[in-house]
Amino acid sequence: MVRYKFSKTRNKEFATVLRQRVKTYFQEEELSVKGNSQMVVKSVVVLSIYFLPFLFILFGGITEIWALCLLWMLMGLGKACIGTSVMHDALHGSYSQKKSINTLMHFSALVVGVYPKTWKLQHNVLHHTYTNIDHADDDLTPVGVLRFSPNQDHKWFFRYQHIYAIFFYAGVTIAWSITKDFVKLTKYRNIGLIKHRKEYWRHIGLIILSKIFYFSLILGLPIILLPLPVWQIVCMFLLMHVVTGITLSMIFQLAHIMPCATFLEPEDPHIDENWWVHQLNTTSNYAMNSKVIFFLFGGLNFQVEHHLFPHICHVHYPQLAKIVQQTTQEFDLPYHSEKYMGSAILLHFQMLKKLGQPA
């Protein structure tokens, strides 16, 4: 794997000024960059959206299939909210000032079927460092069925990807909960992100245990306790994953696979741009005025701020956005944002259609 290096001189003043302004804001307001009581409330709410329907499914005596389907779908939404509002900050180390609490909140990944180490390597290391750079950003490399960059090879069926993409988005989390952790961990060993054989096999063992825990809890208990055929329970379990997969795909894809975003495939490992400006070029916000989207989806509609300051808890993003917007305007740099989530979704699928056409 190529280790790309960003320019340390180009737009250096912008990066210096922006960092100093953000630092000054937290000092003047006497705030921690990590989570606060708002994070605690949010964690309780989103965990409840996931586990309360599950308790009703198990012990509510509900036998109507339509009602059970609605509860599983609500679980799917709650699962997505845990991933964005709790797990995401915890795995970035921004949930709490205390490392022990961040580590404890890693448990939120296990209850939604994700192994923390694999996620951190894909998201924190590769995606955040090399955003929208082909062969480096692992979020940009779907398994041969979707084309997310104009630099990727074109296949004839990509011209229909704006139609069939939603079906693959629906399967994202079920694939992750079954096979993706194993596939990704092996890939990261092969490219040198995991250097020792013992470490690799230790993580393989822990992944197996995490999958046994997840499937025993979320699928095994309903099979044991509910007076329904196993196939019906499995179908409702998959329905939950469909809701989660589509929800998470929409949250994350609207940030980078957009008409305004830049895509790179550098031949030289030295990139002629500052890392901070690279994040501005490749990332977009949406629905910045929606308090509901901000609350439920962990502030990830403020993706620009998240990519610039991933170590800062998302509860601070609205205030950071004012600082970032002011600074980018002063330095005549881009700040991408779409007013509504609906219009951002439309632009994303238009982008998929454009990427599906031959060059």
mmCIF file of N, CA and C in Angstrom, residues 74-123:
data_model
loop_
_atom_site.group_PDB
_atom_site.id
_atom_site.type_symbol
_atom_site.label_atom_id
_atom_site.label_comp_id
_atom_site.label_asym_id
_atom_site.label_seq_id
_atom_site.Cartn_x
_atom_site.Cartn_y
_atom_site.Cartn_z
ATOM 1 N N LEU A 74 -37.692 -0.650 13.898
ATOM 2 C CA LEU A 74 -37.279 0.368 14.869
ATOM 3 C C LEU A 74 -35.926 0.009 15.462
ATOM 4 N N MET A 75 -35.709 -1.274 15.705
ATOM 5 C CA MET A 75 -34.390 -1.717 16.152
ATOM 6 C C MET A 75 -33.309 -1.371 15.124
ATOM 7 N N GLY A 76 -33.654 -1.525 13.848
ATOM 8 C CA GLY A 76 -32.703 -1.189 12.790
ATOM 9 C C GLY A 76 -32.306 0.266 12.826
ATOM 10 N N LEU A 77 -33.290 1.142 13.066
ATOM 11 C CA LEU A 77 -32.985 2.567 13.204
ATOM 12 C C LEU A 77 -32.123 2.802 14.440
ATOM 13 N N GLY A 78 -32.507 2.168 15.556
ATOM 14 C CA GLY A 78 -31.720 2.323 16.774
ATOM 15 C C GLY A 78 -30.292 1.833 16.610
ATOM 16 N N LYS A 79 -30.146 0.757 15.867
ATOM 17 C CA LYS A 79 -28.810 0.205 15.608
ATOM 18 C C LYS A 79 -27.951 1.204 14.841
ATOM 19 N N ALA A 80 -28.546 1.855 13.839
ATOM 20 C CA ALA A 80 -27.824 2.879 13.082
ATOM 21 C C ALA A 80 -27.450 4.052 13.987
ATOM 22 N N CYS A 81 -28.377 4.441 14.855
ATOM 23 C CA CYS A 81 -28.124 5.567 15.759
ATOM 24 C C CYS A 81 -27.015 5.253 16.757
ATOM 25 N N ILE A 82 -26.962 4.006 17.237
ATOM 26 C CA ILE A 82 -25.861 3.613 18.120
ATOM 27 C C ILE A 82 -24.539 3.732 17.372
ATOM 28 N N GLY A 83 -24.531 3.260 16.128
ATOM 29 C CA GLY A 83 -23.309 3.311 15.338
ATOM 30 C C GLY A 83 -22.789 4.719 15.130
ATOM 31 N N THR A 84 -23.704 5.676 14.937
ATOM 32 C CA THR A 84 -23.275 7.042 14.646
ATOM 33 C C THR A 84 -23.145 7.910 15.898
ATOM 34 N N SER A 85 -24.001 7.689 16.899
ATOM 35 C CA SER A 85 -24.049 8.588 18.052
ATOM 36 C C SER A 85 -23.224 8.114 19.240
ATOM 37 N N VAL A 86 -22.922 6.829 19.324
ATOM 38 C CA VAL A 86 -22.178 6.297 20.467
ATOM 39 C C VAL A 86 -20.883 5.631 19.996
ATOM 40 N N MET A 87 -21.016 4.585 19.186
ATOM 41 C CA MET A 87 -19.863 3.812 18.740
ATOM 42 C C MET A 87 -18.846 4.682 18.008
ATOM 43 N N HIS A 88 -19.323 5.535 17.132
ATOM 44 C CA HIS A 88 -18.439 6.352 16.296
ATOM 45 C C HIS A 88 -17.524 7.225 17.144
ATOM 46 N N ASP A 89 -18.085 7.932 18.109
ATOM 47 C CA ASP A 89 -17.267 8.779 18.980
ATOM 48 C C ASP A 89 -16.361 7.937 19.873
ATOM 49 N N ALA A 90 -16.881 6.827 20.380
ATOM 50 C CA ALA A 90 -16.080 5.980 21.264
ATOM 51 C C ALA A 90 -14.844 5.447 20.544
ATOM 52 N N LEU A 91 -15.011 5.006 19.299
ATOM 53 C CA LEU A 91 -13.886 4.431 18.562
ATOM 54 C C LEU A 91 -12.928 5.495 18.047
ATOM 55 N N HIS A 92 -13.386 6.748 17.997
ATOM 56 C CA HIS A 92 -12.482 7.862 17.699
ATOM 57 C C HIS A 92 -11.789 8.372 18.961
ATOM 58 N N GLY A 93 -12.204 7.868 20.131
ATOM 59 C CA GLY A 93 -11.636 8.340 21.387
ATOM 60 C C GLY A 93 -12.141 9.688 21.814
ATOM 61 N N SER A 94 -13.270 10.126 21.251
ATOM 62 C CA SER A 94 -13.803 11.462 21.550
ATOM 63 C C SER A 94 -15.037 11.420 22.439
ATOM 64 N N TYR A 95 -15.468 10.225 22.835
ATOM 65 C CA TYR A 95 -16.682 10.115 23.642
ATOM 66 C C TYR A 95 -16.483 10.724 25.026
ATOM 67 N N SER A 96 -15.342 10.457 25.647
ATOM 68 C CA SER A 96 -15.095 10.904 27.015
ATOM 69 C C SER A 96 -13.636 11.284 27.189
ATOM 70 N N GLN A 97 -13.384 12.116 28.212
ATOM 71 C CA GLN A 97 -12.000 12.451 28.559
ATOM 72 C C GLN A 97 -11.269 11.247 29.126
ATOM 73 N N LYS A 98 -12.032 10.311 29.698
ATOM 74 C CA LYS A 98 -11.431 9.149 30.339
ATOM 75 C C LYS A 98 -11.292 8.010 29.331
ATOM 76 N N LYS A 99 -10.071 7.535 29.169
ATOM 77 C CA LYS A 99 -9.806 6.451 28.234
ATOM 78 C C LYS A 99 -10.595 5.200 28.599
ATOM 79 N N SER A 100 -10.773 4.964 29.891
ATOM 80 C CA SER A 100 -11.497 3.773 30.340
ATOM 81 C C SER A 100 -12.954 3.800 29.892
ATOM 82 N N ILE A 101 -13.567 4.993 29.881
ATOM 83 C CA ILE A 101 -14.963 5.103 29.444
ATOM 84 C C ILE A 101 -15.056 4.916 27.939
ATOM 85 N N ASN A 102 -14.118 5.496 27.198
ATOM 86 C CA ASN A 102 -14.094 5.268 25.751
ATOM 87 C C ASN A 102 -13.969 3.780 25.444
ATOM 88 N N THR A 103 -13.089 3.105 26.180
ATOM 89 C CA THR A 103 -12.908 1.666 25.974
ATOM 90 C C THR A 103 -14.184 0.905 26.324
ATOM 91 N N LEU A 104 -14.829 1.291 27.415
ATOM 92 C CA LEU A 104 -16.082 0.654 27.809
ATOM 93 C C LEU A 104 -17.138 0.814 26.730
ATOM 94 N N MET A 105 -17.198 1.996 26.124
ATOM 95 C CA MET A 105 -18.212 2.254 25.110
ATOM 96 C C MET A 105 -17.908 1.541 23.790
ATOM 97 N N HIS A 106 -16.720 0.931 23.682
ATOM 98 C CA HIS A 106 -16.451 0.061 22.534
ATOM 99 C C HIS A 106 -17.444 -1.101 22.498
ATOM 100 N N PHE A 107 -18.007 -1.403 23.664
ATOM 101 C CA PHE A 107 -18.994 -2.479 23.754
ATOM 102 C C PHE A 107 -20.194 -2.197 22.853
ATOM 103 N N SER A 108 -20.460 -0.904 22.589
ATOM 104 C CA SER A 108 -21.579 -0.550 21.707
ATOM 105 C C SER A 108 -21.382 -1.105 20.306
ATOM 106 N N ALA A 109 -20.115 -1.293 19.888
ATOM 107 C CA ALA A 109 -19.849 -1.888 18.577
ATOM 108 C C ALA A 109 -20.230 -3.361 18.575
ATOM 109 N N LEU A 110 -19.956 -4.041 19.670
ATOM 110 C CA LEU A 110 -20.221 -5.478 19.741
ATOM 111 C C LEU A 110 -21.717 -5.776 19.703
ATOM 112 N N VAL A 111 -22.542 -4.921 20.305
ATOM 113 C CA VAL A 111 -23.981 -5.195 20.335
ATOM 114 C C VAL A 111 -24.648 -4.910 18.992
ATOM 115 N N VAL A 112 -23.911 -4.275 18.064
ATOM 116 C CA VAL A 112 -24.470 -4.081 16.717
ATOM 117 C C VAL A 112 -23.741 -4.921 15.682
ATOM 118 N N GLY A 113 -22.871 -5.835 16.135
ATOM 119 C CA GLY A 113 -22.254 -6.798 15.227
ATOM 120 C C GLY A 113 -20.964 -6.360 14.574
ATOM 121 N N VAL A 114 -20.288 -5.344 15.132
ATOM 122 C CA VAL A 114 -19.053 -4.819 14.545
ATOM 123 C C VAL A 114 -17.886 -5.076 15.489
ATOM 124 N N TYR A 115 -16.748 -5.490 14.933
ATOM 125 C CA TYR A 115 -15.545 -5.680 15.744
ATOM 126 C C TYR A 115 -14.741 -4.376 15.723
ATOM 127 N N PRO A 116 -14.452 -3.782 16.891
ATOM 128 C CA PRO A 116 -13.860 -2.438 16.948
ATOM 129 C C PRO A 116 -12.543 -2.266 16.196
ATOM 130 N N LYS A 117 -11.621 -3.226 16.311
ATOM 131 C CA LYS A 117 -10.300 -3.068 15.709
ATOM 132 C C LYS A 117 -10.391 -2.923 14.193
ATOM 133 N N THR A 118 -11.192 -3.752 13.555
ATOM 134 C CA THR A 118 -11.319 -3.688 12.092
ATOM 135 C C THR A 118 -11.915 -2.361 11.662
ATOM 136 N N TRP A 119 -12.941 -1.926 12.378
ATOM 137 C CA TRP A 119 -13.602 -0.656 12.046
ATOM 138 C C TRP A 119 -12.624 0.500 12.176
ATOM 139 N N LYS A 120 -11.819 0.501 13.235
ATOM 140 C CA LYS A 120 -10.885 1.606 13.452
ATOM 141 C C LYS A 120 -9.822 1.654 12.361
ATOM 142 N N LEU A 121 -9.358 0.487 11.900
ATOM 143 C CA LEU A 121 -8.363 0.486 10.830
ATOM 144 C C LEU A 121 -8.958 1.020 9.526
ATOM 145 N N GLN A 122 -10.176 0.582 9.190
ATOM 146 C CA GLN A 122 -10.794 1.042 7.952
ATOM 147 C C GLN A 122 -11.162 2.516 8.034
ATOM 148 N N HIS A 123 -11.790 2.899 9.132
ATOM 149 C CA HIS A 123 -12.354 4.246 9.207
ATOM 150 C C HIS A 123 -11.345 5.281 9.696
#
